Short mmCIF file of C-alpha atoms and ligand atoms in Angstrom, two decimals:
data_model
loop_
_atom_site.label_atom_id
_atom_site.label_comp_id
_atom_site.label_asym_id
_atom_site.label_seq_id
_atom_site.Cartn_x
_atom_site.Cartn_y
_atom_site.Cartn_z
CA UNK A 211 47.67 249.87 160.10
CA UNK A 212 47.49 249.55 156.33
CA UNK A 213 45.90 246.37 155.08
CA UNK A 214 47.82 245.11 152.07
CA UNK A 215 47.38 241.63 150.63
CA UNK A 216 49.46 240.30 147.75
CA UNK A 217 47.10 238.40 145.46
CA UNK A 218 48.49 236.06 142.80
CA UNK A 219 46.46 234.87 139.82
CA UNK A 220 47.29 231.19 139.25
CA UNK A 221 46.05 230.78 135.69
CA UNK A 222 46.08 227.28 134.24
CA UNK A 223 46.52 226.26 130.65
CA UNK A 224 44.45 223.33 129.41
CA UNK A 225 44.01 220.06 131.31
CA UNK A 226 43.37 217.09 129.04
CA UNK A 227 41.26 214.12 130.07
CA UNK A 228 44.31 211.86 130.23
CA UNK A 229 46.11 214.20 132.68
CA UNK A 230 46.14 212.69 136.17
CA UNK A 231 45.29 214.55 139.39
CA UNK A 232 48.92 214.11 140.45
CA UNK A 233 50.15 215.85 137.29
CA UNK A 234 47.71 218.71 137.75
CA UNK A 235 48.61 219.15 141.44
CA UNK A 236 52.28 219.35 140.44
CA UNK A 237 51.36 222.26 138.13
CA UNK A 238 49.37 223.94 140.91
CA UNK A 239 52.37 223.54 143.22
CA UNK A 240 54.69 225.06 140.62
CA UNK A 241 52.37 228.08 140.29
CA UNK A 242 52.30 228.39 144.09
CA UNK A 243 56.12 228.35 144.25
CA UNK A 244 56.30 231.13 141.64
CA UNK A 245 53.66 233.12 143.48
CA UNK A 246 55.57 232.73 146.75
CA UNK A 247 58.81 233.89 145.11
CA UNK A 248 56.92 237.01 144.01
CA UNK A 249 55.68 237.64 147.56
CA UNK A 250 52.14 236.27 147.36
CA UNK A 251 49.91 235.94 150.43
CA UNK A 252 47.24 234.09 148.46
CA UNK A 253 47.04 232.40 145.05
CA UNK A 254 43.73 232.05 143.23
CA UNK A 255 43.21 229.04 140.93
CA UNK A 256 40.49 228.48 138.32
CA UNK A 257 37.10 226.78 138.53
CA UNK A 258 37.26 222.93 138.29
CA UNK A 259 41.02 223.19 138.50
CA UNK A 260 41.77 219.49 139.09
CA UNK A 261 40.36 218.01 135.88
CA UNK A 262 39.42 218.81 132.34
CA UNK A 263 36.14 220.73 131.96
CA UNK A 264 34.02 217.54 131.77
CA UNK A 265 30.57 219.24 131.35
CA UNK A 266 31.47 219.45 127.66
CA UNK A 267 30.52 215.76 127.46
CA UNK A 268 27.21 213.97 127.91
CA UNK A 269 28.00 211.11 130.28
CA UNK A 270 25.38 208.66 131.53
CA UNK A 271 27.45 206.31 133.65
CA UNK A 272 27.40 207.53 137.28
CA UNK A 273 30.81 206.02 138.07
CA UNK A 274 32.34 207.80 135.09
CA UNK A 275 30.75 211.11 136.16
CA UNK A 276 31.94 210.64 139.72
CA UNK A 277 35.51 210.07 138.52
CA UNK A 278 35.71 213.85 137.99
CA UNK A 279 34.55 214.60 141.56
CA UNK A 280 36.31 214.79 144.95
CA UNK A 281 34.68 213.11 147.94
CA UNK A 282 37.05 214.70 150.48
CA UNK A 283 39.27 217.77 150.62
CA UNK A 284 42.15 217.55 151.14
CA UNK A 285 42.57 214.05 149.74
CA UNK A 286 45.55 211.95 148.74
CA UNK A 287 45.93 213.72 145.40
CA UNK A 288 45.63 217.29 146.72
CA UNK A 289 47.50 216.82 150.02
CA UNK A 290 50.83 217.96 148.42
CA UNK A 291 49.23 221.34 147.61
CA UNK A 292 48.04 221.76 151.22
CA UNK A 293 51.48 220.70 152.50
CA UNK A 294 53.23 223.21 150.25
CA UNK A 295 50.83 225.98 151.26
CA UNK A 296 51.67 225.37 154.94
CA UNK A 297 55.40 225.14 154.23
CA UNK A 298 55.49 228.37 152.18
CA UNK A 299 52.83 230.23 154.17
CA UNK A 300 50.71 230.92 151.08
CA UNK A 301 46.92 230.70 151.15
CA UNK A 302 44.91 229.57 148.14
CA UNK A 303 41.48 229.51 146.56
CA UNK A 304 40.76 226.34 144.56
CA UNK A 305 37.81 225.27 142.41
CA UNK A 306 36.85 221.60 142.07
CA UNK A 307 33.90 219.27 141.53
CA UNK A 308 32.58 218.07 144.90
CA UNK A 309 30.56 214.94 145.61
CA UNK A 310 28.93 215.75 148.95
CA UNK A 311 26.78 213.69 151.30
CA UNK A 312 23.68 215.55 152.50
CA UNK A 313 21.03 213.80 154.59
CA UNK A 314 22.11 210.43 153.23
CA UNK A 315 21.96 211.71 149.62
CA UNK A 316 24.84 212.23 147.20
CA UNK A 317 24.90 215.81 145.88
CA UNK A 318 27.23 217.18 143.22
CA UNK A 319 28.42 220.77 143.50
CA UNK A 320 30.73 223.05 141.57
CA UNK A 321 32.77 224.18 144.58
CA UNK A 322 35.55 226.52 145.60
CA UNK A 323 37.42 226.70 148.90
CA UNK A 324 39.42 229.42 150.60
CA UNK A 325 42.48 228.09 152.43
CA UNK A 326 44.63 230.11 154.83
CA UNK A 327 48.43 230.24 155.20
CA UNK A 328 48.32 227.33 157.66
CA UNK A 329 46.49 225.26 155.02
CA UNK A 330 43.21 225.31 156.97
CA UNK A 331 40.02 225.46 154.91
CA UNK A 332 38.34 228.69 156.04
CA UNK A 333 35.32 228.66 153.75
CA UNK A 334 33.56 226.67 151.08
CA UNK A 335 31.36 228.07 148.30
CA UNK A 336 28.92 226.26 145.97
CA UNK A 337 28.40 227.87 142.55
CA UNK A 338 24.99 229.57 142.48
CA UNK A 339 24.49 230.42 138.80
CA UNK A 340 24.90 227.01 137.15
CA UNK A 341 24.72 227.62 133.38
CA UNK A 342 24.18 225.49 130.29
CA UNK A 343 21.63 222.70 129.81
CA UNK A 344 20.48 219.37 131.26
CA UNK A 345 19.91 217.09 128.28
CA UNK A 346 22.14 216.04 125.40
CA UNK A 347 21.91 218.61 122.58
CA UNK A 348 23.67 217.05 119.59
CA UNK A 349 23.37 220.22 117.45
CA UNK A 350 26.09 221.83 119.61
CA UNK A 351 29.76 221.48 118.65
CA UNK A 352 30.29 220.53 122.30
CA UNK A 353 28.00 220.30 125.29
CA UNK A 354 27.76 222.58 128.33
CA UNK A 355 26.01 220.24 130.78
CA UNK A 356 26.64 221.98 134.08
CA UNK A 357 22.90 221.96 134.81
CA UNK A 358 23.01 218.15 134.53
CA UNK A 359 26.00 217.64 136.78
CA UNK A 360 25.72 220.33 139.48
CA UNK A 361 23.11 221.38 142.02
CA UNK A 362 23.10 225.19 142.46
CA UNK A 363 24.43 226.64 145.69
CA UNK A 364 22.08 228.69 147.83
CA UNK A 365 23.97 231.74 149.02
CA UNK A 366 26.84 234.17 148.65
CA UNK A 367 28.61 234.38 151.98
CA UNK A 368 31.76 236.22 152.97
CA UNK A 369 34.64 235.36 155.29
CA UNK A 370 36.97 237.39 157.52
CA UNK A 371 40.37 236.38 156.18
CA UNK A 372 43.78 237.78 155.23
CA UNK A 373 42.97 240.96 157.18
CA UNK A 374 39.81 241.74 155.22
CA UNK A 375 36.41 240.50 154.03
CA UNK A 376 36.70 237.87 151.30
CA UNK A 377 34.04 236.33 149.05
CA UNK A 378 34.02 233.67 146.34
CA UNK A 379 32.12 233.13 143.11
CA UNK A 380 32.55 230.82 140.13
CA UNK A 381 32.57 231.54 136.42
CA UNK A 382 29.01 232.30 135.27
CA UNK A 383 28.34 234.00 138.65
CA UNK A 384 30.63 236.82 137.50
CA UNK A 385 28.14 237.92 134.86
CA UNK A 386 25.37 238.64 137.39
CA UNK A 387 25.12 241.96 139.24
CA UNK A 388 23.43 240.19 142.16
CA UNK A 389 26.57 238.14 142.88
CA UNK A 390 28.63 241.18 143.77
CA UNK A 391 25.81 243.16 145.38
CA UNK A 392 24.86 240.42 147.85
CA UNK A 393 28.51 240.24 148.93
CA UNK A 394 28.81 244.04 148.74
CA UNK A 395 26.00 244.31 151.26
CA UNK A 396 28.20 242.22 153.59
CA UNK A 397 31.16 244.55 153.15
CA UNK A 398 33.17 242.38 150.77
CA UNK A 399 36.62 243.72 149.91
CA UNK A 400 38.01 240.92 147.72
CA UNK A 401 35.98 238.60 145.45
CA UNK A 402 37.84 235.52 144.17
CA UNK A 403 36.47 234.03 140.93
CA UNK A 404 37.71 231.02 138.98
CA UNK A 405 36.33 230.37 135.50
CA UNK A 406 36.26 228.13 132.39
CA UNK A 407 34.76 230.06 129.49
CA UNK A 408 34.75 228.51 126.03
CA UNK A 409 35.30 231.11 123.30
CA UNK A 410 32.34 229.62 121.40
CA UNK A 411 28.90 229.98 122.94
CA UNK A 412 26.65 227.66 120.93
CA UNK A 413 23.30 229.41 121.56
CA UNK A 414 24.81 232.84 120.75
CA UNK A 415 27.80 232.49 118.40
CA UNK A 416 27.52 236.23 117.73
CA UNK A 417 29.09 236.68 121.18
CA UNK A 418 32.22 234.66 120.43
CA UNK A 419 34.26 237.70 119.37
CA UNK A 420 33.13 239.55 122.51
CA UNK A 421 33.97 236.88 125.09
CA UNK A 422 37.07 238.62 126.48
CA UNK A 423 35.27 241.98 126.48
CA UNK A 424 32.32 240.52 128.41
CA UNK A 425 34.73 238.90 130.87
CA UNK A 426 36.28 242.24 131.77
CA UNK A 427 33.04 244.20 131.51
CA UNK A 428 31.29 242.02 134.11
CA UNK A 429 34.12 241.90 136.63
CA UNK A 430 35.13 245.55 136.30
CA UNK A 431 31.51 246.64 136.79
CA UNK A 432 31.12 244.33 139.80
CA UNK A 433 34.29 245.72 141.39
CA UNK A 434 33.45 249.40 140.85
CA UNK A 435 29.76 249.22 141.77
CA UNK A 436 30.56 247.55 145.08
CA UNK A 437 33.90 249.15 145.95
CA UNK A 438 35.69 245.81 146.02
CA UNK A 439 38.74 244.13 144.56
CA UNK A 440 37.98 241.27 142.13
CA UNK A 441 40.40 238.52 141.10
CA UNK A 442 39.27 236.53 138.04
CA UNK A 443 41.30 233.46 137.05
CA UNK A 444 40.89 231.33 133.92
CA UNK A 445 41.56 227.80 132.85
CA UNK A 446 42.57 228.75 129.33
CA UNK A 447 43.55 227.34 125.98
CA UNK A 448 42.55 224.34 123.91
CA UNK A 449 41.24 221.52 126.07
CA UNK A 450 40.07 218.38 124.28
CA UNK A 451 39.64 220.46 121.10
CA UNK A 452 37.63 223.26 122.78
CA UNK A 453 39.23 226.70 123.01
CA UNK A 454 38.66 228.64 126.26
CA UNK A 455 39.47 232.27 126.93
CA UNK A 456 42.32 233.40 129.17
CA UNK A 457 42.11 236.99 130.32
CA UNK A 458 42.79 236.39 134.01
CA UNK A 459 42.94 239.76 135.74
CA UNK A 460 42.94 241.56 139.06
CA UNK A 461 40.65 244.57 139.31
CA UNK A 462 40.76 247.42 141.82
CA UNK A 463 37.67 249.00 143.42
CA UNK A 464 38.14 251.81 140.89
CA UNK A 465 37.28 249.28 138.18
CA UNK A 466 40.84 249.46 136.83
CA UNK A 467 42.86 246.37 135.98
CA UNK A 468 46.07 246.29 138.02
CA UNK A 469 47.49 242.90 136.90
CA UNK A 470 46.69 240.50 134.08
CA UNK A 471 47.93 237.28 132.48
CA UNK A 472 49.12 237.55 128.90
CA UNK A 473 49.16 233.89 127.79
CA UNK A 474 46.70 231.01 127.65
CA UNK A 475 49.06 228.73 129.56
CA UNK A 476 50.06 228.20 133.20
CA UNK A 477 51.01 231.70 134.33
CA UNK A 478 51.24 233.78 137.50
CA UNK A 479 50.40 237.48 137.69
CA UNK A 480 50.46 239.36 140.98
CA UNK A 481 49.56 242.70 142.53
CA UNK A 482 49.65 244.29 145.95
CA UNK A 483 46.07 245.09 146.94
CA UNK A 484 45.26 247.77 149.49
CA UNK A 485 42.04 246.63 151.12
CA UNK A 486 41.56 250.13 152.56
CA UNK A 487 41.26 251.43 148.99
CA UNK A 488 37.72 249.97 149.00
CA UNK A 489 36.53 252.58 151.49
CA UNK A 490 36.84 255.55 149.15
CA UNK A 491 34.12 253.93 147.00
CA UNK A 492 32.09 252.37 149.81
CA UNK A 493 31.89 255.70 151.67
CA UNK A 494 31.13 257.97 148.68
CA UNK A 495 29.50 257.04 145.35
CA UNK A 496 28.50 253.59 146.61
CA UNK A 497 27.61 254.43 150.19
CA UNK A 498 24.78 251.89 150.24
CA UNK A 499 23.32 253.15 153.51
CA UNK A 500 23.00 256.66 152.15
CA UNK A 501 22.05 256.10 148.54
CA UNK A 502 20.40 252.72 147.93
CA UNK A 503 16.62 252.63 147.52
CA UNK A 504 15.64 249.02 148.31
CA UNK A 505 11.93 249.88 148.24
CA UNK A 506 12.31 250.43 144.50
CA UNK A 507 14.08 247.10 143.92
CA UNK A 508 11.33 244.68 145.04
CA UNK A 509 11.03 242.87 141.69
CA UNK A 510 14.63 241.70 141.96
CA UNK A 511 13.81 239.19 144.66
CA UNK A 512 10.09 238.73 143.94
CA UNK A 513 10.59 237.59 140.34
CA UNK A 514 13.00 235.23 138.63
CA UNK A 515 12.36 236.15 134.97
CA UNK A 516 11.11 239.05 132.94
CA UNK A 517 7.35 239.22 133.51
CA UNK A 518 4.41 241.27 132.28
CA UNK A 519 0.97 241.46 133.89
CA UNK A 520 -1.69 239.12 132.41
CA UNK A 521 -2.98 241.91 130.14
CA UNK A 522 0.54 242.55 128.79
CA UNK A 523 1.03 245.76 130.72
CA UNK A 524 4.20 246.42 132.76
CA UNK A 525 4.16 245.34 136.41
CA UNK A 526 5.45 248.74 137.47
CA UNK A 527 4.28 251.32 134.94
CA UNK A 528 5.86 254.74 134.63
CA UNK A 529 2.85 257.03 134.63
CA UNK A 530 2.31 259.45 131.77
CA UNK A 531 2.41 263.08 132.90
CA UNK A 532 -1.00 264.34 134.07
CA UNK A 533 -2.27 266.57 131.22
CA UNK A 534 -4.14 268.81 133.68
CA UNK A 535 -0.99 269.75 135.63
N1 LIG B 101 31.88 227.55 133.52
C1 LIG B 101 30.98 228.48 133.16
O1 LIG B 101 30.15 228.89 133.95
N2 LIG B 101 31.03 228.89 131.88
C2 LIG B 101 30.08 229.78 131.29
C3 LIG B 101 30.03 229.51 129.84
C4 LIG B 101 28.87 230.11 129.18
S1 LIG B 101 27.35 229.40 129.59
C5 LIG B 101 27.13 228.11 128.52
C6 LIG B 101 30.43 231.26 131.53
O2 LIG B 101 29.53 232.01 131.90
O3 LIG B 101 31.55 231.67 131.28
#
């Protein structure tokens, strides 16, 4: 039996600091209604979809920081979204800031959840690649303090859901080949990614004009090289004076874009995704079992950064041809 899943991109326009959770949840519900009318099985929302992107501010007061976090999911503010999901029979993937309790300690994560058509939370993911900086850097036009506010997650898991193998990642994760490959090695067929990407990248302003190109480049490569669908969904537009890219898109295992948003506002785009279309890539060009050479990839897990030997020579040198042969 063919395995089709209708995936909706639930792009959000900006959320200002004064916007309440209730107002945002109303917008999420409206997007879900539109997605349902278009035949969606699942709607994917952005990273940190319940509030403004607060890591742009240096905040010292713990209570103020915690005001952007959820201590339970669902909670009073998000319950209407879960109720609507159950009523319409539409699953969703939602990003939010999570204040967790671990061994009696409070831990802050950048989290996403996968929720099924009965509104049950099937899986939770903690963002692994937490970008930005830890301390206040006044030279920047705005801060990117994710490293201050979030502890990194520790793994990329996958979940059997919606008739296939689903994975999640968040924003900066999409730029890293390892994100997709670790899920690819677990047979992932659909990777759901929410993001908030400011157009301006303070340490590398030369990249500003390339931000939409890099968005597509990363996700299209991840899809193709692992024979998986990828759904990338933005929170877009000018939030508290900071412009973020849109560019939400749905990518086939061929690397081709099959649906995309065209605004920087609340918008739904949808496509029918054939999960069996992954196999033509997973069984041929990217047949991992047949073609991967893990013995040659040791440095990837042994080392974090670029390293040379103490004498400056490469760790793995390509030998010069033997002059006698
Ligand atoms: N949210 C997030 O991860 N944003 C980053 C911005 C650049 S890093 C300062 C991203 O990779 O899109």
